[in-house]
CSV table of N, CA, C and O in Angstrom, one decimal:
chain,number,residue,atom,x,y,z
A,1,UNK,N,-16.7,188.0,-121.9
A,1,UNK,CA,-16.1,188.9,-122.8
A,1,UNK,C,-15.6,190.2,-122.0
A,1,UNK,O,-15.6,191.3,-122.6
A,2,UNK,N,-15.1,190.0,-120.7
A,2,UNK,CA,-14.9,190.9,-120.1
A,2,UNK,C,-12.9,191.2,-120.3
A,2,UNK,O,-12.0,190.5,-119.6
A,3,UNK,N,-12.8,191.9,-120.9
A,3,UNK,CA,-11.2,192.5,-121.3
A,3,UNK,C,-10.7,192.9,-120.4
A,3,UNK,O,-11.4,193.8,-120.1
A,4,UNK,N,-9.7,192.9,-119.5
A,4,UNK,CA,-8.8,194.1,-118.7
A,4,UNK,C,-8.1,194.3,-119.7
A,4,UNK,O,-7.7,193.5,-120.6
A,5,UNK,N,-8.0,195.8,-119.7
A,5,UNK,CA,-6.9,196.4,-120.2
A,5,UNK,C,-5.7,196.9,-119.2
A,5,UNK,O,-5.6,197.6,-118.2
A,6,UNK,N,-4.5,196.1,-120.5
A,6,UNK,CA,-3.4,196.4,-119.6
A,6,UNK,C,-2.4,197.8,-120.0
A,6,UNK,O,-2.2,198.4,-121.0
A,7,UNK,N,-2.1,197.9,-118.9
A,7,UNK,CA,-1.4,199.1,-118.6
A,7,UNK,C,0.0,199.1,-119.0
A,7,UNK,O,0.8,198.3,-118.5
A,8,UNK,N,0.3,200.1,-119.9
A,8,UNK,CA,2.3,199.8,-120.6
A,8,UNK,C,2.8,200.3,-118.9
A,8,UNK,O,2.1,201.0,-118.1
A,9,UNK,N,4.0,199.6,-118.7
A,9,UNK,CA,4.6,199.7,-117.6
A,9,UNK,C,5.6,200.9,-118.0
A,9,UNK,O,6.1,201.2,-119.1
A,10,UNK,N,5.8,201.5,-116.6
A,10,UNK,CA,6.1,202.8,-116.9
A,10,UNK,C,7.7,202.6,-115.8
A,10,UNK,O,7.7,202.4,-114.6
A,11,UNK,N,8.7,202.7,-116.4
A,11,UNK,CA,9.7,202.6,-115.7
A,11,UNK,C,10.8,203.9,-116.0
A,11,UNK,O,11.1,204.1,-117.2
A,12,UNK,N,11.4,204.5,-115.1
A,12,UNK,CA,12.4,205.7,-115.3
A,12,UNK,C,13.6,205.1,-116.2
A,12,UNK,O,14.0,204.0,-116.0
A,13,UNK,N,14.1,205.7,-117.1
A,13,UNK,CA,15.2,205.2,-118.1
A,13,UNK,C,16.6,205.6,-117.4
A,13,UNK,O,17.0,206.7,-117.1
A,14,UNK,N,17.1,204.8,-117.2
A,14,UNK,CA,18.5,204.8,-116.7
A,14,UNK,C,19.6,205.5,-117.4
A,14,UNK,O,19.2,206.2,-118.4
A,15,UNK,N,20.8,205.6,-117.2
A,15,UNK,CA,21.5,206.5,-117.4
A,15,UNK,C,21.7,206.2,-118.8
A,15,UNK,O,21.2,206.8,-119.8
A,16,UNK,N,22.4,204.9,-118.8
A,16,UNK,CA,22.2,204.8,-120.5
A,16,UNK,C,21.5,204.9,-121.4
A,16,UNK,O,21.7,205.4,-122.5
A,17,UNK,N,20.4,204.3,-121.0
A,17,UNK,CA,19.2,204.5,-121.8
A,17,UNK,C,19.5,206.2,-122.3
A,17,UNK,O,19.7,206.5,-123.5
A,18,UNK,N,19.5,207.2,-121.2
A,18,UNK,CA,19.1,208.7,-121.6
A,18,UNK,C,20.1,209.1,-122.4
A,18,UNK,O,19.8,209.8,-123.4
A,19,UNK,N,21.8,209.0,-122.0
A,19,UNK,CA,22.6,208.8,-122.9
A,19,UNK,C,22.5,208.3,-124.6
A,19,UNK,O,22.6,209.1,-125.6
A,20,UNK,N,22.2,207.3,-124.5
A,20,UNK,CA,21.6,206.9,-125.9
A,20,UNK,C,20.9,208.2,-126.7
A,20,UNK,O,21.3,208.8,-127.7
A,21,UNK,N,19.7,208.1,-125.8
A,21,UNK,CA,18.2,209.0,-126.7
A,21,UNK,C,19.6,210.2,-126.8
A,21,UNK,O,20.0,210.6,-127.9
A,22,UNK,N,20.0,210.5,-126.0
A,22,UNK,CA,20.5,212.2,-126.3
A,22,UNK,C,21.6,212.1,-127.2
A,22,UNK,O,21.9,213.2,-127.7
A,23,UNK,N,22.3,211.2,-127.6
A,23,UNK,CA,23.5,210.8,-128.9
A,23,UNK,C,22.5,210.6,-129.8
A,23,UNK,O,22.9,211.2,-130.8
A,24,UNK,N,21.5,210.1,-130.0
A,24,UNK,CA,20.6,209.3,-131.1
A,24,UNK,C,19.7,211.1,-131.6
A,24,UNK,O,19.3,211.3,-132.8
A,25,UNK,N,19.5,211.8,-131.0
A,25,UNK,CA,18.7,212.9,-131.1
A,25,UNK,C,19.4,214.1,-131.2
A,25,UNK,O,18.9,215.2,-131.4
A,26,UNK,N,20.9,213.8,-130.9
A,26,UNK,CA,21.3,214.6,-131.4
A,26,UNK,C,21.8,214.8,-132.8
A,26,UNK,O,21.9,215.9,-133.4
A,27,UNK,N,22.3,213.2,-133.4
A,27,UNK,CA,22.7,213.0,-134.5
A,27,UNK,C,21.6,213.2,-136.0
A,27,UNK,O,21.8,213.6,-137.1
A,28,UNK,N,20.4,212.8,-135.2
A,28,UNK,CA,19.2,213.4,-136.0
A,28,UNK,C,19.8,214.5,-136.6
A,28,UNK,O,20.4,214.6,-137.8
A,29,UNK,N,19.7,215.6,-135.6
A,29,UNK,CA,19.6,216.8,-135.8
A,29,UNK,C,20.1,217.5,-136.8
A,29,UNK,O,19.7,218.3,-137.6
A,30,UNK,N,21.6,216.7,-136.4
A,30,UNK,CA,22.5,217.2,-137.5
A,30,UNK,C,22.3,216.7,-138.7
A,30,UNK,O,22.3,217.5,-139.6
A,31,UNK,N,22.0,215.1,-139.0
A,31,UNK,CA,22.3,214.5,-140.2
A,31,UNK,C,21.2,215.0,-140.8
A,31,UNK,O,21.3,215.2,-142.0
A,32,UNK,N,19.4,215.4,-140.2
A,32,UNK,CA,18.6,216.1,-141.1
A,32,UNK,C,18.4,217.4,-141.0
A,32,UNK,O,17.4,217.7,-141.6
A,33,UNK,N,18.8,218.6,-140.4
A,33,UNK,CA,18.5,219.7,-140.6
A,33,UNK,C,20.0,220.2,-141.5
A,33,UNK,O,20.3,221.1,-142.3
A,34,UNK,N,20.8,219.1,-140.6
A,34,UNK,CA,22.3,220.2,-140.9
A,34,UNK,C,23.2,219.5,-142.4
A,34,UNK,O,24.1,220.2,-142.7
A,35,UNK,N,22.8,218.2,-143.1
A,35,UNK,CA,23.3,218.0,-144.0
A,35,UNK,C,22.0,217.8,-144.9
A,35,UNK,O,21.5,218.6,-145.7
A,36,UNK,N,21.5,216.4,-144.5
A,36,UNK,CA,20.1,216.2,-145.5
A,36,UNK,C,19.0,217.4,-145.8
A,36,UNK,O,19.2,217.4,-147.0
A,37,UNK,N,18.3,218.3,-145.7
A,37,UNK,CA,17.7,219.2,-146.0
A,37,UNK,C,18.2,220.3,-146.4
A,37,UNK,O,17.4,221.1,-146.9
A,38,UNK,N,19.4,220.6,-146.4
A,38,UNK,CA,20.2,221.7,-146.9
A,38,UNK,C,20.6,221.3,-148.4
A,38,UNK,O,20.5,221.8,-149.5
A,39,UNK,N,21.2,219.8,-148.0
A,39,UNK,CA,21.2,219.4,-149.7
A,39,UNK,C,20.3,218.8,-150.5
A,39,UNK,O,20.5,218.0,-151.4
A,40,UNK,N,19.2,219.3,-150.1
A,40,UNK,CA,17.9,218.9,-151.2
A,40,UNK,C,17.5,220.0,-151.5
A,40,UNK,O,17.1,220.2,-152.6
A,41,UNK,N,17.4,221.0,-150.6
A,41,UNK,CA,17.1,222.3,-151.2
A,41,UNK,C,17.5,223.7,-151.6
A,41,UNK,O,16.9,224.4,-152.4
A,42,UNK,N,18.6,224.0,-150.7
A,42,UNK,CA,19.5,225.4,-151.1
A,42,UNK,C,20.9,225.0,-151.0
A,42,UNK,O,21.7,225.7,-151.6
A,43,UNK,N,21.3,223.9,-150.2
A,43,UNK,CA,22.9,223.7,-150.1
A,43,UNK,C,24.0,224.7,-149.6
A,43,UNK,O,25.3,224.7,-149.6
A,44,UNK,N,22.9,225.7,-148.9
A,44,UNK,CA,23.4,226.6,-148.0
A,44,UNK,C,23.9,225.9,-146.7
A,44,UNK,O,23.3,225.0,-146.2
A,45,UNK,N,25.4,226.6,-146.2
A,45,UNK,CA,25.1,225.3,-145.1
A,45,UNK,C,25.0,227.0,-143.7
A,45,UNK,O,25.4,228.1,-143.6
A,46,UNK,N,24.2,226.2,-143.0
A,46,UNK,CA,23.2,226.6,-141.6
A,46,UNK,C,24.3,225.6,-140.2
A,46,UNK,O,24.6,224.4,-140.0
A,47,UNK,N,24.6,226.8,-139.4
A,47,UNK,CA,25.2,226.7,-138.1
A,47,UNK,C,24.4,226.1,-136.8
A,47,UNK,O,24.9,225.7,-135.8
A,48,UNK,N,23.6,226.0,-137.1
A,48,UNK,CA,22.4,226.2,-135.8
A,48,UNK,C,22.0,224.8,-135.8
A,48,UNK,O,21.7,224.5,-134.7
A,49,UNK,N,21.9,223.9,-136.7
A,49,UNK,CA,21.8,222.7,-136.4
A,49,UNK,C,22.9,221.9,-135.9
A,49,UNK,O,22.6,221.1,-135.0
A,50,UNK,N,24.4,221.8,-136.4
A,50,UNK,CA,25.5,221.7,-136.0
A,50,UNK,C,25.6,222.1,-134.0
A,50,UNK,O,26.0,221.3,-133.2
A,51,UNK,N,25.3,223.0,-133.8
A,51,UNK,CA,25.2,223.9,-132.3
A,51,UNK,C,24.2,222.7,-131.7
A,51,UNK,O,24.6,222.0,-130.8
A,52,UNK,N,23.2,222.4,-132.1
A,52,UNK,CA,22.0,222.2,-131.6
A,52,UNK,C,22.7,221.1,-131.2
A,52,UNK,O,23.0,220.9,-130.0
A,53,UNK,N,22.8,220.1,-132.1
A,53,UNK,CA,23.7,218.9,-132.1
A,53,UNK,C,24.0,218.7,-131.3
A,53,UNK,O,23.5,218.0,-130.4
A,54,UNK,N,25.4,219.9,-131.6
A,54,UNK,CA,26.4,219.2,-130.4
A,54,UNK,C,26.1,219.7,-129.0
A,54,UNK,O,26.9,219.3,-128.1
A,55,UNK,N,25.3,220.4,-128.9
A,55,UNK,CA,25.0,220.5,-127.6
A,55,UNK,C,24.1,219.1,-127.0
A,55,UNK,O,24.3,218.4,-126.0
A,56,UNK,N,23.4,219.0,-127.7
A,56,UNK,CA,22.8,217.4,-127.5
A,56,UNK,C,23.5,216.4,-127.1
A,56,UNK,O,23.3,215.7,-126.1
A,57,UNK,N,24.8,216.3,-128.3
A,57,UNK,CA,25.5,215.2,-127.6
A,57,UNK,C,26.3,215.1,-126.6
A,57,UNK,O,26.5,214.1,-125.9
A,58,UNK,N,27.0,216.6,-126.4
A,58,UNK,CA,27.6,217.0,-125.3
A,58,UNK,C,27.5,216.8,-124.3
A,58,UNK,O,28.4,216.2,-123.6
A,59,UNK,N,25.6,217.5,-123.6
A,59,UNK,CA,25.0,217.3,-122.7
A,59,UNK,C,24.8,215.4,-122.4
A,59,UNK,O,25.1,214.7,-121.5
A,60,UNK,N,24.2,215.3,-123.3
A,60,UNK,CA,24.3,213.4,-123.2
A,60,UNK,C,25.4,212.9,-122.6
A,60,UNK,O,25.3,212.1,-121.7
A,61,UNK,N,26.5,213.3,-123.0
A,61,UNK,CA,28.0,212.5,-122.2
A,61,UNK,C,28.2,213.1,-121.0
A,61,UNK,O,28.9,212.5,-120.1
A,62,UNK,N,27.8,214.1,-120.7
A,62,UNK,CA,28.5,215.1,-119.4
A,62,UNK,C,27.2,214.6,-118.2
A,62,UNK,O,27.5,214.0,-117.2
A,63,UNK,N,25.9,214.9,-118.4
A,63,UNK,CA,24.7,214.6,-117.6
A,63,UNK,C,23.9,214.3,-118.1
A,63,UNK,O,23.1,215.0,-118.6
A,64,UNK,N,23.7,212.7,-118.1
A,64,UNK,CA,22.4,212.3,-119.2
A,64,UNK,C,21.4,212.4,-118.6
A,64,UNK,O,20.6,211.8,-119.3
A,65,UNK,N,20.7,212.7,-117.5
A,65,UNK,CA,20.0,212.8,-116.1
A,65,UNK,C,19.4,214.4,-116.7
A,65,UNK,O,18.2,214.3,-116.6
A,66,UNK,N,19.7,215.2,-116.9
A,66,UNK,CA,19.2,216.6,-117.8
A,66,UNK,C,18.0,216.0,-118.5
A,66,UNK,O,16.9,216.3,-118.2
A,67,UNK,N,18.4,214.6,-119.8
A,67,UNK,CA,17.4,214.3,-120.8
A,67,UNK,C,16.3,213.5,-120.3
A,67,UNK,O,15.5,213.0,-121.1
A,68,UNK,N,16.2,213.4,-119.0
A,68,UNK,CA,15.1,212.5,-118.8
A,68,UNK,C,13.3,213.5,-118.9
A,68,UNK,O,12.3,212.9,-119.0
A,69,UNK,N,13.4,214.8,-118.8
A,69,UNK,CA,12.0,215.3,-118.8
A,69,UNK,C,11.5,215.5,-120.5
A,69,UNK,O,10.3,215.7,-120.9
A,70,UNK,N,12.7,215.4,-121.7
A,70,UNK,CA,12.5,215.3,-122.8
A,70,UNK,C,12.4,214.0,-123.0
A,70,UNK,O,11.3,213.9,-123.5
A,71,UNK,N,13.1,212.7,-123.0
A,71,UNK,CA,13.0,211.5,-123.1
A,71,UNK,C,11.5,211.1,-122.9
A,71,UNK,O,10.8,210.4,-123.6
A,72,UNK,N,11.0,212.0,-121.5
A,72,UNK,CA,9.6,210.9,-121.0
A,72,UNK,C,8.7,211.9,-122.2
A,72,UNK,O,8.0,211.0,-122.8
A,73,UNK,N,8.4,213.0,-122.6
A,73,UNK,CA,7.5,213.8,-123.6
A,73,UNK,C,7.3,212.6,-125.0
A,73,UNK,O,6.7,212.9,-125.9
């Protein structure tokens, strides 16, 4: 009954991969802070998620190599 436990393999994400997370995390951003929660609750519309965004996606296309110390968190 002796188990090894295995170890998840731990490999650096490649460019696309980080591209991805940083298009995918940026879209979040917007579609829930900057459309979905504004129109469930005050329908005010808020700048700062839009920015946030597109800085997200921006960064993702220009240096996706930036997103890897947030990807690995």
């Amino acid at each position: 009954m002796n188990q090894k436990s295995e170890a998840i393999p731990t490999t650096d994400p490649d460019r696309k991969a980080l591209r991805s997370y940083g298009l995918l995390m940026g879209g979040v951003i917007v579609i829930l802070f900057g459309l979905l929660l504004p129109w469930l609750f005050d329908g005010a519309f808020r700048a700062w998620p839009w920015i946030i965004g597109g800085a997200f996606a921006l960064l993702a296309l220009a240096t996706p190599i930036l997103r890897r110390p947030i990807y690995k968190l």
